[in-house]
Amino acid sequence: MTNTNPTFREGDRVVLAEGTYQGTPGIFLRLSGDPRWAEITERNGEVRSHPLVWLAHAAS
């Protein structure tokens, strides 16, 4: 489930739809220095970077 046309705003609830930590929920913060990567705040409060194409909007 690759996200080929992402549209995320600061504060959006997201989930990692791909990758090693698939299913990890978080809050979208911003794009990182590389626009192909995004920073999210994970449930444990840590800010981590992940490839933008791995993110999907979380179900409401």
Tab-separated table of N, CA and C in Angstrom:
chain	number	residue	atom	x	y	z
A	1	MET	N	0.840	-1.186	0.000
A	1	MET	CA	0.000	0.000	0.000
A	1	MET	C	0.881	1.244	0.000
A	2	THR	N	1.497	1.537	-1.077
A	2	THR	CA	2.375	2.692	-1.181
A	2	THR	C	1.564	3.951	-1.415
A	3	ASN	N	1.877	4.969	-0.660
A	3	ASN	CA	1.199	6.255	-0.764
A	3	ASN	C	1.903	7.073	-1.831
A	4	THR	N	1.362	7.118	-3.060
A	4	THR	CA	2.040	7.773	-4.171
A	4	THR	C	1.703	9.255	-4.289
A	5	ASN	N	0.670	9.721	-3.618
A	5	ASN	CA	0.295	11.127	-3.681
A	5	ASN	C	-0.083	11.616	-2.281
A	6	PRO	N	0.893	11.720	-1.395
A	6	PRO	CA	0.579	12.071	-0.016
A	6	PRO	C	0.203	13.535	0.148
A	7	THR	N	-0.772	13.768	0.991
A	7	THR	CA	-1.142	15.114	1.388
A	7	THR	C	-1.349	15.073	2.896
A	8	PHE	N	-0.350	15.511	3.613
A	8	PHE	CA	-0.406	15.502	5.069
A	8	PHE	C	-0.214	16.920	5.578
A	9	ARG	N	-0.895	17.204	6.675
A	9	ARG	CA	-0.755	18.496	7.336
A	9	ARG	C	-0.301	18.250	8.767
A	10	GLU	N	0.374	19.234	9.315
A	10	GLU	CA	0.810	19.133	10.698
A	10	GLU	C	-0.376	18.788	11.596
A	11	GLY	N	-0.214	17.763	12.414
A	11	GLY	CA	-1.275	17.344	13.328
A	11	GLY	C	-2.121	16.190	12.817
A	12	ASP	N	-1.978	15.822	11.540
A	12	ASP	CA	-2.750	14.696	10.997
A	12	ASP	C	-2.357	13.401	11.702
A	13	ARG	N	-3.346	12.578	12.000
A	13	ARG	CA	-3.075	11.248	12.541
A	13	ARG	C	-2.669	10.352	11.386
A	14	VAL	N	-1.534	9.679	11.551
A	14	VAL	CA	-1.007	8.816	10.508
A	14	VAL	C	-0.676	7.445	11.086
A	15	VAL	N	-0.420	6.517	10.188
A	15	VAL	CA	0.027	5.181	10.562
A	15	VAL	C	1.072	4.754	9.536
A	16	LEU	N	2.050	3.987	9.988
A	16	LEU	CA	3.031	3.442	9.050
A	16	LEU	C	2.374	2.278	8.326
A	17	ALA	N	2.135	2.451	7.042
A	17	ALA	CA	1.449	1.439	6.240
A	17	ALA	C	2.429	0.440	5.642
A	18	GLU	N	3.725	0.742	5.700
A	18	GLU	CA	4.762	-0.141	5.162
A	18	GLU	C	5.972	-0.081	6.073
A	19	GLY	N	6.916	-0.962	5.820
A	19	GLY	CA	8.174	-0.946	6.539
A	19	GLY	C	8.190	-1.847	7.752
A	20	THR	N	9.317	-1.851	8.420
A	20	THR	CA	9.546	-2.723	9.573
A	20	THR	C	8.558	-2.481	10.703
A	21	TYR	N	8.185	-1.244	10.906
A	21	TYR	CA	7.292	-0.896	12.017
A	21	TYR	C	5.858	-0.676	11.543
A	22	GLN	N	5.454	-1.422	10.532
A	22	GLN	CA	4.109	-1.303	9.959
A	22	GLN	C	3.064	-1.362	11.067
A	23	GLY	N	2.091	-0.448	10.990
A	23	GLY	CA	1.017	-0.388	11.977
A	23	GLY	C	1.272	0.610	13.089
A	24	THR	N	2.466	1.185	13.148
A	24	THR	CA	2.784	2.159	14.198
A	24	THR	C	2.014	3.451	13.955
A	25	PRO	N	1.216	3.875	14.943
A	25	PRO	CA	0.480	5.135	14.796
A	25	PRO	C	1.339	6.326	15.188
A	26	GLY	N	0.962	7.501	14.711
A	26	GLY	CA	1.680	8.713	15.077
A	26	GLY	C	0.948	9.952	14.613
A	27	ILE	N	1.583	11.080	14.857
A	27	ILE	CA	1.063	12.381	14.443
A	27	ILE	C	2.079	13.003	13.490
A	28	PHE	N	1.622	13.421	12.320
A	28	PHE	CA	2.501	14.032	11.332
A	28	PHE	C	2.979	15.380	11.850
A	29	LEU	N	4.306	15.582	11.807
A	29	LEU	CA	4.877	16.870	12.219
A	29	LEU	C	5.227	17.730	11.025
A	30	ARG	N	6.107	17.186	10.160
A	30	ARG	CA	6.607	17.983	9.030
A	30	ARG	C	7.428	17.091	8.114
A	31	LEU	N	7.721	17.613	6.942
A	31	LEU	CA	8.702	16.962	6.078
A	31	LEU	C	10.073	17.215	6.686
A	32	SER	N	10.958	16.275	6.535
A	32	SER	CA	12.320	16.488	7.040
A	32	SER	C	13.112	17.274	5.999
A	33	GLY	N	14.414	17.371	6.145
A	33	GLY	CA	15.251	18.093	5.187
A	33	GLY	C	15.156	17.516	3.788
A	34	ASP	N	14.927	16.217	3.692
A	34	ASP	CA	14.709	15.524	2.422
A	34	ASP	C	13.199	15.391	2.242
A	35	PRO	N	12.605	15.994	1.223
A	35	PRO	CA	11.143	15.980	1.084
A	35	PRO	C	10.540	14.590	0.871
A	36	ARG	N	11.374	13.586	0.716
A	36	ARG	CA	10.857	12.214	0.605
A	36	ARG	C	10.694	11.567	1.977
A	37	TRP	N	11.089	12.273	3.032
A	37	TRP	CA	11.014	11.768	4.398
A	37	TRP	C	10.169	12.706	5.246
A	38	ALA	N	9.498	12.136	6.241
A	38	ALA	CA	8.657	12.922	7.131
A	38	ALA	C	8.992	12.598	8.579
A	39	GLU	N	8.760	13.563	9.443
A	39	GLU	CA	8.920	13.351	10.869
A	39	GLU	C	7.539	13.197	11.484
A	40	ILE	N	7.411	12.181	12.338
A	40	ILE	CA	6.156	11.968	13.053
A	40	ILE	C	6.468	11.792	14.537
A	41	THR	N	5.489	12.129	15.360
A	41	THR	CA	5.588	11.835	16.785
A	41	THR	C	4.875	10.514	17.003
A	42	GLU	N	5.611	9.538	17.505
A	42	GLU	CA	5.020	8.225	17.749
A	42	GLU	C	4.337	8.210	19.113
A	43	ARG	N	3.567	7.187	19.362
A	43	ARG	CA	2.755	7.082	20.573
A	43	ARG	C	3.581	7.269	21.849
A	44	ASN	N	4.838	6.812	21.839
A	44	ASN	CA	5.681	6.919	23.026
A	44	ASN	C	6.304	8.307	23.180
A	45	GLY	N	5.959	9.243	22.293
A	45	GLY	CA	6.444	10.612	22.373
A	45	GLY	C	7.717	10.880	21.589
A	46	GLU	N	8.331	9.844	21.066
A	46	GLU	CA	9.557	10.029	20.286
A	46	GLU	C	9.237	10.565	18.897
A	47	VAL	N	10.099	11.454	18.411
A	47	VAL	CA	9.982	11.965	17.047
A	47	VAL	C	10.933	11.145	16.189
A	48	ARG	N	10.386	10.554	15.134
A	48	ARG	CA	11.201	9.735	14.237
A	48	ARG	C	10.904	10.098	12.794
A	49	SER	N	11.874	9.819	11.948
A	49	SER	CA	11.729	10.063	10.510
A	49	SER	C	11.453	8.746	9.798
A	50	HIS	N	10.558	8.820	8.829
A	50	HIS	CA	10.187	7.657	8.027
A	50	HIS	C	9.992	8.112	6.588
A	51	PRO	N	10.184	7.205	5.623
A	51	PRO	CA	9.887	7.580	4.240
A	51	PRO	C	8.423	8.002	4.105
A	52	LEU	N	8.198	9.091	3.437
A	52	LEU	CA	6.848	9.629	3.274
A	52	LEU	C	5.912	8.615	2.619
A	53	VAL	N	6.422	7.824	1.684
A	53	VAL	CA	5.561	6.865	0.990
A	53	VAL	C	5.088	5.739	1.910
A	54	TRP	N	5.686	5.591	3.086
A	54	TRP	CA	5.237	4.572	4.036
A	54	TRP	C	4.060	5.033	4.872
A	55	LEU	N	3.751	6.325	4.853
A	55	LEU	CA	2.695	6.866	5.701
A	55	LEU	C	1.330	6.807	5.018
A	56	ALA	N	0.330	6.607	5.850
A	56	ALA	CA	-1.064	6.671	5.399
A	56	ALA	C	-1.850	7.400	6.490
A	57	HIS	N	-2.935	8.032	6.099
A	57	HIS	CA	-3.802	8.642	7.112
A	57	HIS	C	-4.413	7.533	7.965
A	58	ALA	N	-4.452	7.766	9.268
A	58	ALA	CA	-5.052	6.802	10.186
A	58	ALA	C	-6.565	6.870	10.064
A	59	ALA	N	-7.207	5.732	10.254
A	59	ALA	CA	-8.673	5.699	10.234
A	59	ALA	C	-9.212	6.518	11.395
A	60	SER	N	-10.260	7.227	11.150
A	60	SER	CA	-10.845	8.089	12.197
A	60	SER	C	-11.491	7.280	13.276
